[in-house]
Amino acid sequence: TMVNKTVEFYPKILTVQLKRFIYTRNRAEKLDSNVVISSKLSFNKGQIRYDLVAIGCHTGGCNSGHYYALIKKEGAGTEASEGRSTTWGNNNERRSRWVKINDSMVTEISEDKVLDCQETAYMLFYVKQSYSEQKEQKLNGVYQQEEREAKRMEEVFEEERKQKEELEEELE
């Protein structure tokens, strides 16, 4: 079921709790329906952006089960070590690295597997990108474009210089 809600306030950390349990007077039931998990959310026509940083998962039923967590690894494949979120819309973006924390066992897990935990996820944690981060990422894209243009112009100038030298040699 697609859910559309109006958001009045955009917190720094957005926690989304999925309805996984139904309690009636006589019994409890676990809902294992698939949920599409997005690594990025945007609101207000893309002006407010969030990055997925953790997922709480539950396996088993209502009366017994097991909890584990999937956590985005700081500073590995992202710019998080510099206090920045991952880049939006950049084709050169490195894949984020995640870990699965299951009791005392910590193992690396691919982002594809993280987003594939559709039946077990019950809590999603997103961190808001600040306006300055978004602005900086746009500027980085512009700077990269300018660097490519400058390099291309240097190549053109070098080619013209060679042609000029060849003409001067012919005239001598």
PDB file of N, CA and C in Angstrom, residues 9-43:
ATOM      1  N   PHE A   9       7.216  19.129   9.801  1.00  0.00           N
ATOM      2  CA  PHE A   9       8.519  19.429  10.386  1.00  0.00           C
ATOM      3  C   PHE A   9       9.502  18.374   9.895  1.00  0.00           C
ATOM      4  N   TYR A  10      10.673  18.791   9.473  1.00  0.00           N
ATOM      5  CA  TYR A  10      11.680  17.872   8.957  1.00  0.00           C
ATOM      6  C   TYR A  10      12.807  17.725   9.982  1.00  0.00           C
ATOM      7  N   PRO A  11      12.800  16.643  10.758  1.00  0.00           N
ATOM      8  CA  PRO A  11      13.819  16.472  11.801  1.00  0.00           C
ATOM      9  C   PRO A  11      15.168  16.097  11.214  1.00  0.00           C
ATOM     10  N   LYS A  12      16.228  16.255  12.005  1.00  0.00           N
ATOM     11  CA  LYS A  12      17.566  15.871  11.549  1.00  0.00           C
ATOM     12  C   LYS A  12      17.621  14.356  11.329  1.00  0.00           C
ATOM     13  N   ILE A  13      17.021  13.603  12.240  1.00  0.00           N
ATOM     14  CA  ILE A  13      16.952  12.148  12.086  1.00  0.00           C
ATOM     15  C   ILE A  13      15.478  11.779  11.940  1.00  0.00           C
ATOM     16  N   LEU A  14      15.164  11.175  10.800  1.00  0.00           N
ATOM     17  CA  LEU A  14      13.797  10.759  10.506  1.00  0.00           C
ATOM     18  C   LEU A  14      13.698   9.259  10.771  1.00  0.00           C
ATOM     19  N   THR A  15      12.819   8.887  11.679  1.00  0.00           N
ATOM     20  CA  THR A  15      12.611   7.484  12.022  1.00  0.00           C
ATOM     21  C   THR A  15      11.271   7.053  11.465  1.00  0.00           C
ATOM     22  N   VAL A  16      11.298   5.982  10.681  1.00  0.00           N
ATOM     23  CA  VAL A  16      10.073   5.452  10.088  1.00  0.00           C
ATOM     24  C   VAL A  16       9.828   4.074  10.693  1.00  0.00           C
ATOM     25  N   GLN A  17       8.698   3.950  11.411  1.00  0.00           N
ATOM     26  CA  GLN A  17       8.339   2.657  11.991  1.00  0.00           C
ATOM     27  C   GLN A  17       7.295   2.005  11.104  1.00  0.00           C
ATOM     28  N   LEU A  18       7.607   0.808  10.637  1.00  0.00           N
ATOM     29  CA  LEU A  18       6.684   0.071   9.783  1.00  0.00           C
ATOM     30  C   LEU A  18       5.753  -0.769  10.656  1.00  0.00           C
ATOM     31  N   LYS A  19       4.497  -0.806  10.300  1.00  0.00           N
ATOM     32  CA  LYS A  19       3.527  -1.577  11.076  1.00  0.00           C
ATOM     33  C   LYS A  19       3.726  -3.053  10.751  1.00  0.00           C
ATOM     34  N   ARG A  20       4.391  -3.770  11.640  1.00  0.00           N
ATOM     35  CA  ARG A  20       4.704  -5.173  11.437  1.00  0.00           C
ATOM     36  C   ARG A  20       3.908  -6.102  12.351  1.00  0.00           C
ATOM     37  N   PHE A  21       3.234  -5.550  13.350  1.00  0.00           N
ATOM     38  CA  PHE A  21       2.489  -6.369  14.293  1.00  0.00           C
ATOM     39  C   PHE A  21       1.067  -5.827  14.433  1.00  0.00           C
ATOM     40  N   ILE A  22       0.118  -6.745  14.484  1.00  0.00           N
ATOM     41  CA  ILE A  22      -1.279  -6.377  14.733  1.00  0.00           C
ATOM     42  C   ILE A  22      -1.700  -7.082  16.022  1.00  0.00           C
ATOM     43  N   TYR A  23      -2.238  -6.309  16.936  1.00  0.00           N
ATOM     44  CA  TYR A  23      -2.712  -6.867  18.196  1.00  0.00           C
ATOM     45  C   TYR A  23      -4.215  -6.694  18.278  1.00  0.00           C
ATOM     46  N   THR A  24      -4.899  -7.794  18.481  1.00  0.00           N
ATOM     47  CA  THR A  24      -6.338  -7.742  18.733  1.00  0.00           C
ATOM     48  C   THR A  24      -6.554  -8.233  20.161  1.00  0.00           C
ATOM     49  N   ARG A  25      -7.772  -8.233  20.580  1.00  0.00           N
ATOM     50  CA  ARG A  25      -8.062  -8.633  21.950  1.00  0.00           C
ATOM     51  C   ARG A  25      -7.665 -10.087  22.214  1.00  0.00           C
ATOM     52  N   ASN A  26      -7.781 -10.908  21.192  1.00  0.00           N
ATOM     53  CA  ASN A  26      -7.542 -12.342  21.391  1.00  0.00           C
ATOM     54  C   ASN A  26      -6.178 -12.831  20.929  1.00  0.00           C
ATOM     55  N   ARG A  27      -5.519 -12.094  20.041  1.00  0.00           N
ATOM     56  CA  ARG A  27      -4.264 -12.617  19.512  1.00  0.00           C
ATOM     57  C   ARG A  27      -3.397 -11.513  18.927  1.00  0.00           C
ATOM     58  N   ALA A  28      -2.138 -11.903  18.640  1.00  0.00           N
ATOM     59  CA  ALA A  28      -1.181 -11.014  17.983  1.00  0.00           C
ATOM     60  C   ALA A  28      -0.754 -11.685  16.684  1.00  0.00           C
ATOM     61  N   GLU A  29      -0.490 -10.870  15.676  1.00  0.00           N
ATOM     62  CA  GLU A  29      -0.096 -11.407  14.371  1.00  0.00           C
ATOM     63  C   GLU A  29       1.025 -10.552  13.801  1.00  0.00           C
ATOM     64  N   LYS A  30       2.013 -11.220  13.212  1.00  0.00           N
ATOM     65  CA  LYS A  30       3.108 -10.487  12.571  1.00  0.00           C
ATOM     66  C   LYS A  30       2.801 -10.329  11.084  1.00  0.00           C
ATOM     67  N   LEU A  31       3.042  -9.134  10.554  1.00  0.00           N
ATOM     68  CA  LEU A  31       2.850  -8.850   9.135  1.00  0.00           C
ATOM     69  C   LEU A  31       4.210  -8.935   8.440  1.00  0.00           C
ATOM     70  N   ASP A  32       4.329  -9.831   7.473  1.00  0.00           N
ATOM     71  CA  ASP A  32       5.588 -10.016   6.742  1.00  0.00           C
ATOM     72  C   ASP A  32       5.487  -9.490   5.313  1.00  0.00           C
ATOM     73  N   SER A  33       4.610  -8.537   5.063  1.00  0.00           N
ATOM     74  CA  SER A  33       4.444  -8.029   3.701  1.00  0.00           C
ATOM     75  C   SER A  33       5.699  -7.287   3.249  1.00  0.00           C
ATOM     76  N   ASN A  34       5.963  -7.356   1.952  1.00  0.00           N
ATOM     77  CA  ASN A  34       7.134  -6.681   1.380  1.00  0.00           C
ATOM     78  C   ASN A  34       6.960  -5.173   1.417  1.00  0.00           C
ATOM     79  N   VAL A  35       8.048  -4.489   1.728  1.00  0.00           N
ATOM     80  CA  VAL A  35       8.079  -3.028   1.750  1.00  0.00           C
ATOM     81  C   VAL A  35       9.258  -2.586   0.901  1.00  0.00           C
ATOM     82  N   VAL A  36       9.039  -1.657  -0.005  1.00  0.00           N
ATOM     83  CA  VAL A  36      10.138  -1.136  -0.824  1.00  0.00           C
ATOM     84  C   VAL A  36      10.909  -0.131   0.029  1.00  0.00           C
ATOM     85  N   ILE A  37      12.198  -0.375   0.165  1.00  0.00           N
ATOM     86  CA  ILE A  37      13.050   0.488   0.984  1.00  0.00           C
ATOM     87  C   ILE A  37      13.916   1.319   0.059  1.00  0.00           C
ATOM     88  N   SER A  38      13.905   2.624   0.265  1.00  0.00           N
ATOM     89  CA  SER A  38      14.700   3.536  -0.546  1.00  0.00           C
ATOM     90  C   SER A  38      15.908   4.020   0.245  1.00  0.00           C
ATOM     91  N   SER A  39      17.058   4.093  -0.412  1.00  0.00           N
ATOM     92  CA  SER A  39      18.261   4.582   0.267  1.00  0.00           C
ATOM     93  C   SER A  39      18.246   6.099   0.423  1.00  0.00           C
ATOM     94  N   LYS A  40      17.363   6.761  -0.299  1.00  0.00           N
ATOM     95  CA  LYS A  40      17.251   8.218  -0.228  1.00  0.00           C
ATOM     96  C   LYS A  40      15.783   8.607  -0.252  1.00  0.00           C
ATOM     97  N   LEU A  41      15.452   9.635   0.502  1.00  0.00           N
ATOM     98  CA  LEU A  41      14.107  10.207   0.483  1.00  0.00           C
ATOM     99  C   LEU A  41      14.240  11.689   0.181  1.00  0.00           C
ATOM    100  N   SER A  42      13.250  12.243  -0.487  1.00  0.00           N
ATOM    101  CA  SER A  42      13.239  13.697  -0.684  1.00  0.00           C
ATOM    102  C   SER A  42      11.816  14.209  -0.488  1.00  0.00           C
ATOM    103  N   PHE A  43      11.729  15.389   0.067  1.00  0.00           N
ATOM    104  CA  PHE A  43      10.461  16.052   0.327  1.00  0.00           C
ATOM    105  C   PHE A  43      10.534  17.475  -0.193  1.00  0.00           C
TER     106      PHE A  43
END
